[in-house]
Amino acid sequence: IGATQEAASVQLHAAINGVPVETVMQTNFETLTPICSIGDAVDVTLKGSQKDFPVLDNGTVIGVLTQSGLLKVLTTHGAETRVVDVMDKAIVSAETNEMLEDVLARLEECECHTVPVTRRGHLVGIVTSENLSEFLRIQEAFNTRAMKVA
């Protein structure tokens, strides 16, 4: 099991080595403001497939409302609760020119699923565990095809 995990880790790092975050980041995403209610967040969630939402105050990322946080507050406090009261304030962010490998390490370290991506302090995208996995599946498909052609 250990050897399999190590091989997978080596393969993962080879696939993302030298890839800038902006290559993988999602640029079509929703944000919330601190004064939004959890009910507002539910509405945005149901209109798309996004699970975590950057929270912006005057254009600056101040937190992330996670799906688990949203569900937890719905059961304990209700839809009227403000996003600012339940968002994750200990966020990890990245700059567009950072390497994906560094961002992945931070994702794993903080055990979070979404990293806001900024360019000179302005939010321009997000990297999620899901779109990172999708990128890796696409890279694997390209590599498999390249090996068949060669």
PDB file of C-alpha atoms in Angstrom:
ATOM      1  CA  ILE A   1       0.000   0.000   0.000  1.00  0.00           C
ATOM      2  CA  GLY A   2       2.819   2.383   0.899  1.00  0.00           C
ATOM      3  CA  ALA A   3       4.590   1.771  -2.415  1.00  0.00           C
ATOM      4  CA  THR A   4       1.366   2.382  -4.341  1.00  0.00           C
ATOM      5  CA  GLN A   5       0.766   5.664  -2.494  1.00  0.00           C
ATOM      6  CA  GLU A   6       4.352   6.757  -3.087  1.00  0.00           C
ATOM      7  CA  ALA A   7       4.088   5.969  -6.804  1.00  0.00           C
ATOM      8  CA  ALA A   8       0.836   7.920  -7.041  1.00  0.00           C
ATOM      9  CA  SER A   9       2.452  10.857  -5.251  1.00  0.00           C
ATOM     10  CA  VAL A  10       5.416  10.834  -7.643  1.00  0.00           C
ATOM     11  CA  GLN A  11       3.053  10.672 -10.618  1.00  0.00           C
ATOM     12  CA  LEU A  12       0.967  13.547  -9.236  1.00  0.00           C
ATOM     13  CA  HIS A  13       3.973  15.788  -8.666  1.00  0.00           C
ATOM     14  CA  ALA A  14       5.324  15.007 -12.147  1.00  0.00           C
ATOM     15  CA  ALA A  15       1.974  15.984 -13.692  1.00  0.00           C
ATOM     16  CA  ILE A  16       1.814  19.355 -11.935  1.00  0.00           C
ATOM     17  CA  ASN A  17       5.512  20.235 -11.846  1.00  0.00           C
ATOM     18  CA  GLY A  18       6.079  23.610 -13.509  1.00  0.00           C
ATOM     19  CA  VAL A  19       2.366  24.283 -14.093  1.00  0.00           C
ATOM     20  CA  PRO A  20       1.271  27.776 -13.008  1.00  0.00           C
ATOM     21  CA  VAL A  21      -1.951  28.078 -11.017  1.00  0.00           C
ATOM     22  CA  GLU A  22      -3.598  30.230 -13.677  1.00  0.00           C
ATOM     23  CA  THR A  23      -3.514  27.230 -16.060  1.00  0.00           C
ATOM     24  CA  VAL A  24      -5.835  25.278 -13.785  1.00  0.00           C
ATOM     25  CA  MET A  25      -7.906  27.923 -11.972  1.00  0.00           C
ATOM     26  CA  GLN A  26     -11.603  28.373 -12.560  1.00  0.00           C
ATOM     27  CA  THR A  27     -12.480  31.829 -13.793  1.00  0.00           C
ATOM     28  CA  ASN A  28     -16.244  31.379 -13.881  1.00  0.00           C
ATOM     29  CA  PHE A  29     -17.304  31.375 -10.238  1.00  0.00           C
ATOM     30  CA  GLU A  30     -19.612  33.090  -7.763  1.00  0.00           C
ATOM     31  CA  THR A  31     -18.663  35.147  -4.736  1.00  0.00           C
ATOM     32  CA  LEU A  32     -20.529  36.296  -1.644  1.00  0.00           C
ATOM     33  CA  THR A  33     -20.299  39.405   0.512  1.00  0.00           C
ATOM     34  CA  PRO A  34     -20.120  39.464   4.318  1.00  0.00           C
ATOM     35  CA  ILE A  35     -23.675  40.779   4.584  1.00  0.00           C
ATOM     36  CA  CYS A  36     -25.162  37.957   2.507  1.00  0.00           C
ATOM     37  CA  SER A  37     -27.295  35.547   4.462  1.00  0.00           C
ATOM     38  CA  ILE A  38     -26.876  31.797   4.476  1.00  0.00           C
ATOM     39  CA  GLY A  39     -30.185  31.746   2.607  1.00  0.00           C
ATOM     40  CA  ASP A  40     -28.555  33.821  -0.148  1.00  0.00           C
ATOM     41  CA  ALA A  41     -25.678  31.333  -0.224  1.00  0.00           C
ATOM     42  CA  VAL A  42     -28.153  28.438  -0.554  1.00  0.00           C
ATOM     43  CA  ASP A  43     -29.754  30.178  -3.549  1.00  0.00           C
ATOM     44  CA  VAL A  44     -26.364  30.597  -5.257  1.00  0.00           C
ATOM     45  CA  THR A  45     -25.438  26.996  -4.451  1.00  0.00           C
ATOM     46  CA  LEU A  46     -28.613  25.607  -5.986  1.00  0.00           C
ATOM     47  CA  LYS A  47     -28.168  27.641  -9.195  1.00  0.00           C
ATOM     48  CA  GLY A  48     -24.789  26.072 -10.013  1.00  0.00           C
ATOM     49  CA  SER A  49     -22.314  23.385  -9.078  1.00  0.00           C
ATOM     50  CA  GLN A  50     -19.943  25.467  -6.970  1.00  0.00           C
ATOM     51  CA  LYS A  51     -19.527  24.206  -3.397  1.00  0.00           C
ATOM     52  CA  ASP A  52     -17.303  26.823  -1.710  1.00  0.00           C
ATOM     53  CA  PHE A  53     -17.548  30.585  -2.153  1.00  0.00           C
ATOM     54  CA  PRO A  54     -14.939  33.292  -1.690  1.00  0.00           C
ATOM     55  CA  VAL A  55     -16.298  36.116   0.472  1.00  0.00           C
ATOM     56  CA  LEU A  56     -15.310  39.587  -0.716  1.00  0.00           C
ATOM     57  CA  ASP A  57     -15.363  42.864   1.182  1.00  0.00           C
ATOM     58  CA  ASN A  58     -14.638  45.840  -1.088  1.00  0.00           C
ATOM     59  CA  GLY A  59     -12.935  43.513  -3.565  1.00  0.00           C
ATOM     60  CA  THR A  60     -10.675  41.839  -0.985  1.00  0.00           C
ATOM     61  CA  VAL A  61     -11.012  38.163  -0.096  1.00  0.00           C
ATOM     62  CA  ILE A  62     -11.768  37.970   3.627  1.00  0.00           C
ATOM     63  CA  GLY A  63     -12.914  34.374   3.865  1.00  0.00           C
ATOM     64  CA  VAL A  64     -14.438  31.336   2.210  1.00  0.00           C
ATOM     65  CA  LEU A  65     -17.861  29.931   2.923  1.00  0.00           C
ATOM     66  CA  THR A  66     -17.519  26.179   2.591  1.00  0.00           C
ATOM     67  CA  GLN A  67     -20.303  23.767   1.786  1.00  0.00           C
ATOM     68  CA  SER A  68     -19.788  21.994   5.101  1.00  0.00           C
ATOM     69  CA  GLY A  69     -19.955  25.329   6.928  1.00  0.00           C
ATOM     70  CA  LEU A  70     -23.138  26.236   5.100  1.00  0.00           C
ATOM     71  CA  LEU A  71     -24.822  22.923   5.935  1.00  0.00           C
ATOM     72  CA  LYS A  72     -23.723  23.069   9.555  1.00  0.00           C
ATOM     73  CA  VAL A  73     -25.087  26.562  10.133  1.00  0.00           C
ATOM     74  CA  LEU A  74     -28.364  25.682   8.404  1.00  0.00           C
ATOM     75  CA  THR A  75     -28.961  22.948  10.969  1.00  0.00           C
ATOM     76  CA  THR A  76     -27.846  24.992  13.966  1.00  0.00           C
ATOM     77  CA  HIS A  77     -28.695  28.646  13.304  1.00  0.00           C
ATOM     78  CA  GLY A  78     -30.843  28.891  10.192  1.00  0.00           C
ATOM     79  CA  ALA A  79     -30.868  30.710   6.866  1.00  0.00           C
ATOM     80  CA  GLU A  80     -30.896  34.216   8.351  1.00  0.00           C
ATOM     81  CA  THR A  81     -27.342  33.919   9.702  1.00  0.00           C
ATOM     82  CA  ARG A  82     -24.875  36.216   7.964  1.00  0.00           C
ATOM     83  CA  VAL A  83     -22.048  34.705   5.936  1.00  0.00           C
ATOM     84  CA  VAL A  84     -19.448  36.767   7.841  1.00  0.00           C
ATOM     85  CA  ASP A  85     -20.409  34.990  11.057  1.00  0.00           C
ATOM     86  CA  VAL A  86     -19.713  31.489   9.725  1.00  0.00           C
ATOM     87  CA  MET A  87     -17.177  31.797   6.916  1.00  0.00           C
ATOM     88  CA  ASP A  88     -13.720  30.314   7.243  1.00  0.00           C
ATOM     89  CA  LYS A  89     -11.441  33.270   7.925  1.00  0.00           C
ATOM     90  CA  ALA A  90      -8.212  31.233   7.971  1.00  0.00           C
ATOM     91  CA  ILE A  91      -7.953  31.135   4.205  1.00  0.00           C
ATOM     92  CA  VAL A  92      -5.127  30.015   2.002  1.00  0.00           C
ATOM     93  CA  SER A  93      -4.730  31.984  -1.217  1.00  0.00           C
ATOM     94  CA  ALA A  94      -2.412  31.918  -4.218  1.00  0.00           C
ATOM     95  CA  GLU A  95      -1.108  34.290  -6.867  1.00  0.00           C
ATOM     96  CA  THR A  96      -1.675  33.427 -10.533  1.00  0.00           C
ATOM     97  CA  ASN A  97       2.023  32.935 -11.244  1.00  0.00           C
ATOM     98  CA  GLU A  98       2.594  30.481  -8.369  1.00  0.00           C
ATOM     99  CA  MET A  99       3.293  26.890  -9.252  1.00  0.00           C
ATOM    100  CA  LEU A 100       0.473  24.411  -8.793  1.00  0.00           C
ATOM    101  CA  GLU A 101       2.690  22.089  -6.772  1.00  0.00           C
ATOM    102  CA  ASP A 102       3.108  24.763  -4.070  1.00  0.00           C
ATOM    103  CA  VAL A 103      -0.623  25.446  -3.976  1.00  0.00           C
ATOM    104  CA  LEU A 104      -1.423  21.731  -3.745  1.00  0.00           C
ATOM    105  CA  ALA A 105       0.875  21.467  -0.733  1.00  0.00           C
ATOM    106  CA  ARG A 106      -1.015  24.328   0.939  1.00  0.00           C
ATOM    107  CA  LEU A 107      -4.373  22.725   0.080  1.00  0.00           C
ATOM    108  CA  GLU A 108      -3.258  19.497   1.746  1.00  0.00           C
ATOM    109  CA  GLU A 109      -1.810  21.314   4.750  1.00  0.00           C
ATOM    110  CA  CYS A 110      -4.929  23.341   5.524  1.00  0.00           C
ATOM    111  CA  GLU A 111      -7.299  20.493   4.631  1.00  0.00           C
ATOM    112  CA  CYS A 112      -9.389  22.923   2.608  1.00  0.00           C
ATOM    113  CA  HIS A 113     -11.014  22.399  -0.776  1.00  0.00           C
ATOM    114  CA  THR A 114     -10.859  25.859  -2.337  1.00  0.00           C
ATOM    115  CA  VAL A 115      -8.036  28.341  -2.782  1.00  0.00           C
ATOM    116  CA  PRO A 116      -8.824  31.870  -3.987  1.00  0.00           C
ATOM    117  CA  VAL A 117      -6.381  32.984  -6.693  1.00  0.00           C
ATOM    118  CA  THR A 118      -5.407  36.638  -6.900  1.00  0.00           C
ATOM    119  CA  ARG A 119      -3.441  38.852  -9.232  1.00  0.00           C
ATOM    120  CA  ARG A 120      -1.945  41.835  -7.434  1.00  0.00           C
ATOM    121  CA  GLY A 121      -4.511  41.479  -4.659  1.00  0.00           C
ATOM    122  CA  HIS A 122      -7.608  41.132  -6.885  1.00  0.00           C
ATOM    123  CA  LEU A 123      -9.541  37.868  -7.025  1.00  0.00           C
ATOM    124  CA  VAL A 124      -9.317  36.388 -10.524  1.00  0.00           C
ATOM    125  CA  GLY A 125     -10.040  32.707  -9.963  1.00  0.00           C
ATOM    126  CA  ILE A 126     -10.322  29.745  -7.639  1.00  0.00           C
ATOM    127  CA  VAL A 127      -8.635  26.368  -7.505  1.00  0.00           C
ATOM    128  CA  THR A 128     -10.693  23.568  -6.034  1.00  0.00           C
ATOM    129  CA  SER A 129      -9.876  19.970  -5.261  1.00  0.00           C
ATOM    130  CA  GLU A 130     -12.408  18.989  -7.923  1.00  0.00           C
ATOM    131  CA  ASN A 131     -10.945  21.036 -10.759  1.00  0.00           C
ATOM    132  CA  LEU A 132      -7.436  19.954  -9.769  1.00  0.00           C
ATOM    133  CA  SER A 133      -8.585  16.325 -10.071  1.00  0.00           C
ATOM    134  CA  GLU A 134     -10.151  17.117 -13.455  1.00  0.00           C
ATOM    135  CA  PHE A 135      -6.879  18.657 -14.645  1.00  0.00           C
ATOM    136  CA  LEU A 136      -5.000  15.517 -13.568  1.00  0.00           C
ATOM    137  CA  ARG A 137      -7.467  13.240 -15.410  1.00  0.00           C
ATOM    138  CA  ILE A 138      -7.038  15.335 -18.554  1.00  0.00           C
ATOM    139  CA  GLN A 139      -3.242  15.241 -18.236  1.00  0.00           C
ATOM    140  CA  GLU A 140      -3.393  11.461 -17.822  1.00  0.00           C
ATOM    141  CA  ALA A 141      -5.535  11.155 -20.963  1.00  0.00           C
ATOM    142  CA  PHE A 142      -3.049  13.276 -22.938  1.00  0.00           C
ATOM    143  CA  ASN A 143      -0.142  11.189 -21.661  1.00  0.00           C
ATOM    144  CA  THR A 144      -1.927   7.909 -22.471  1.00  0.00           C
ATOM    145  CA  ARG A 145      -2.622   9.115 -26.005  1.00  0.00           C
ATOM    146  CA  ALA A 146       0.988  10.281 -26.434  1.00  0.00           C
ATOM    147  CA  MET A 147       2.263   6.855 -25.402  1.00  0.00           C
ATOM    148  CA  LYS A 148      -0.096   5.120 -27.868  1.00  0.00           C
ATOM    149  CA  VAL A 149       0.987   7.398 -30.724  1.00  0.00           C
ATOM    150  CA  ALA A 150       4.702   6.930 -29.971  1.00  0.00           C
TER     151      ALA A 150
END
